[in-house]
Amino acid sequence: MAPKHPPRAGRGDRDLEVNPIFTREPLTVPRYRLPAGEMEPSTAYQLVHDELMLDGNARLNLATFVSTWAEPEARLLMAECADKNMIDKDEYPRTAELELRCVHMLARLWNAEDPRRAVGCSTTGSSEASMLGGLALKRRWRERRRTAGEPADRPNLVMGVNVQICWEKFANYFEVEPRYVPMEGDRHHLGAREAVELCDENTIGVVAVLGSTFDGSYEPVADIAAALDDLQARTGLDVPIHVDGASGAMIAPFLDPDLLWDFRLPRVASINTSGHKYGLVMPGVGWALWRDEDALPDDLVFHVNYLGGDMPTFALNFSRPGAQVVAQYYNFLRLGFDGYRRVQQGCRDVATRLAAEIGRLGPYELLTGGDELPVFVFRVRGDAAGFTVYDVSAGLRELGWLVPAYSFPENRTDLDVLRVVVRNGLGHDLADLFMDGLHRVTSRLRSHEHAPRDPREDGGFAHGAEPKKVRARQV
């Protein structure tokens, strides 16, 4: 006679732990301390997933410069490389090779005199890359001063007040005096004459921005370089340029090839860009390049061997994800020069079209038109009383569109603007929907009596267009 119950395999009489499906979710889950015990993976996922539904829709975020769309193949490669640490070059030699290839591709794209001698690395973003560029400027200046027997304790850096907030951080963290050139009249970024007037023997460099976060405009890098050439001829002061090309360094090579801003100008010592902006990669990856070995001081390069082999490193971060570097190489391989040109031209076409249509609406006035970066800003006309840019931003947010409203910095704090950033993935169809939404918001604001929104109550994030704490010497 067969046994009533077959013998159990495994560990004796141990019962299976089965979570009842209808009572598996805890009654309370702490938000600001670790739970006392475990929960099912699916339960934890659902809790996090449900809360994240309250985030804005990234594709409708016209505030950020960061890529919000990628091809499925790029996402797949990133998922396959999610566990790779960029610093482990001995363990992941092919990932390290792809990083090196990207550096050489960028060196050629930015017209390095000898791309094989150009030095560069990936970073977590353009903020880290900018700080590396600033550190190299400071160390080179300090070495020159010490060699000449001069004091090297009061470095300064010249830049427009429109620079991204990372440059204020750099000056603060690395004890460099920031010398901001304020905006004046219709000049909303750094000018050549104004930059030179702030330079002296303690100036480590001038930061020129190729694509201001405030209005999308290019700063005149070639004019600044020429003015600094003239300064050296008159005074002997040799002041290098760092180009903050967070966005524009991945736009100008494809759409403005005759524009002189890169390593074709001998005074340009270093360039940074964001791979996760118009490099078309999901966040976060940036790139820092120097024209040659001489532009990157040796004392900024560290060598480690505990990961296997001799590994030089000169990024601020140590462990970094390799997935985004792989995605950058995928994009370079997938699109090539002509593919990038078509994508960036498509963005510019959408931006200039949107800007033109908004300019034809009665209450708005354009400050830029999206013909440099595919970014433009506009304001409410002075005679369109009754509502402000902050009201427009709040109304668009109700429809799902995130468009930042903010004021310009010194000396144009009188300018309150809205900014639209057009990225890959915002095509003409979505642009039509945005214009429909703007028409609806504008009509509603015009037809209703209401108290204008106080900008101090606006909780939006301006993505780099925050006012600087200008404590430094100005023009």
Short mmCIF file of N, CA, C and O in Angstrom, two decimals, residues 106 109-110 210-211 218 243-254 261-262 271-274 278-279 344 373:
data_model
loop_
_atom_site.label_atom_id
_atom_site.label_comp_id
_atom_site.label_asym_id
_atom_site.label_seq_id
_atom_site.Cartn_x
_atom_site.Cartn_y
_atom_site.Cartn_z
N LEU A 106 35.80 62.93 -29.87
CA LEU A 106 35.52 64.31 -29.49
C LEU A 106 36.69 65.23 -29.83
O LEU A 106 36.49 66.37 -30.25
N LEU A 109 36.30 65.96 -33.36
CA LEU A 109 35.12 66.78 -33.57
C LEU A 109 35.39 68.23 -33.20
O LEU A 109 34.87 69.16 -33.83
N TRP A 110 36.23 68.44 -32.17
CA TRP A 110 36.54 69.78 -31.68
C TRP A 110 37.86 70.31 -32.24
O TRP A 110 38.42 71.27 -31.73
N LEU A 210 29.50 78.19 -24.39
CA LEU A 210 28.91 77.95 -25.72
C LEU A 210 27.50 77.41 -25.51
O LEU A 210 27.27 76.20 -25.53
N GLY A 211 26.58 78.37 -25.27
CA GLY A 211 25.20 78.00 -25.03
C GLY A 211 24.78 78.31 -23.61
O GLY A 211 24.83 77.45 -22.73
N TYR A 218 25.14 81.67 -27.77
CA TYR A 218 26.57 81.40 -27.75
C TYR A 218 27.33 82.65 -27.29
O TYR A 218 27.03 83.76 -27.75
N VAL A 243 36.32 76.52 -22.45
CA VAL A 243 35.00 76.61 -23.07
C VAL A 243 34.05 75.64 -22.38
O VAL A 243 34.25 74.42 -22.40
N ASP A 244 33.05 76.22 -21.73
CA ASP A 244 31.98 75.41 -21.15
C ASP A 244 30.98 75.13 -22.26
O ASP A 244 30.08 75.93 -22.54
N GLY A 245 31.16 73.99 -22.90
CA GLY A 245 30.29 73.60 -24.00
C GLY A 245 29.30 72.54 -23.56
O GLY A 245 29.02 71.61 -24.33
N ALA A 246 28.77 72.68 -22.34
CA ALA A 246 27.86 71.68 -21.79
C ALA A 246 26.81 71.26 -22.81
O ALA A 246 26.51 70.08 -22.98
N SER A 247 26.26 72.24 -23.51
CA SER A 247 25.27 71.94 -24.56
C SER A 247 25.82 72.23 -25.95
O SER A 247 25.74 71.40 -26.85
N GLY A 248 26.40 73.41 -26.12
CA GLY A 248 26.77 73.86 -27.46
C GLY A 248 27.89 73.08 -28.12
O GLY A 248 27.97 73.04 -29.35
N ALA A 249 28.74 72.43 -27.33
CA ALA A 249 29.84 71.67 -27.93
C ALA A 249 29.35 70.43 -28.67
O ALA A 249 30.11 69.82 -29.43
N MET A 250 28.07 70.06 -28.46
CA MET A 250 27.48 68.98 -29.23
C MET A 250 26.42 69.49 -30.20
O MET A 250 25.67 68.70 -30.79
N ILE A 251 26.36 70.81 -30.37
CA ILE A 251 25.48 71.42 -31.37
C ILE A 251 26.30 72.09 -32.47
O ILE A 251 26.13 71.81 -33.66
N ALA A 252 27.21 72.98 -32.08
CA ALA A 252 27.96 73.80 -33.04
C ALA A 252 28.74 72.98 -34.06
O ALA A 252 28.76 73.33 -35.25
N PRO A 253 29.43 71.88 -33.69
CA PRO A 253 30.19 71.14 -34.71
C PRO A 253 29.32 70.63 -35.85
O PRO A 253 29.80 70.48 -36.98
N PHE A 254 28.06 70.36 -35.57
CA PHE A 254 27.17 69.78 -36.58
C PHE A 254 26.37 70.84 -37.34
O PHE A 254 26.09 70.66 -38.53
N TRP A 261 35.32 78.37 -32.17
CA TRP A 261 35.12 78.34 -30.71
C TRP A 261 35.97 77.27 -30.03
O TRP A 261 36.12 77.28 -28.81
N ASP A 262 36.55 76.34 -30.80
CA ASP A 262 37.13 75.13 -30.24
C ASP A 262 38.66 75.18 -30.26
O ASP A 262 39.25 76.25 -30.18
N ILE A 271 37.94 72.02 -22.93
CA ILE A 271 36.51 72.07 -23.29
C ILE A 271 35.79 70.99 -22.49
O ILE A 271 36.31 69.89 -22.31
N ASN A 272 34.60 71.30 -22.04
CA ASN A 272 33.75 70.26 -21.44
C ASN A 272 32.42 70.21 -22.17
O ASN A 272 32.00 71.17 -22.80
N THR A 273 31.77 69.06 -22.06
CA THR A 273 30.41 68.93 -22.58
C THR A 273 29.65 67.91 -21.76
O THR A 273 30.24 67.16 -20.97
N SER A 274 28.35 67.90 -21.93
CA SER A 274 27.48 66.90 -21.29
C SER A 274 27.09 65.86 -22.31
O SER A 274 26.37 66.17 -23.27
N TYR A 278 23.01 67.28 -25.20
CA TYR A 278 22.90 67.07 -26.65
C TYR A 278 23.86 66.01 -27.17
O TYR A 278 23.94 65.78 -28.37
N GLY A 279 24.56 65.33 -26.24
CA GLY A 279 25.25 64.10 -26.61
C GLY A 279 24.29 62.93 -26.74
O GLY A 279 24.67 61.85 -27.18
N GLN A 344 20.23 67.17 -34.42
CA GLN A 344 20.35 68.53 -33.88
C GLN A 344 19.63 69.54 -34.77
O GLN A 344 19.03 70.50 -34.25
N LEU A 373 21.70 77.46 -29.61
CA LEU A 373 21.13 76.26 -28.99
C LEU A 373 19.66 76.20 -29.38
O LEU A 373 19.02 77.23 -29.60
#
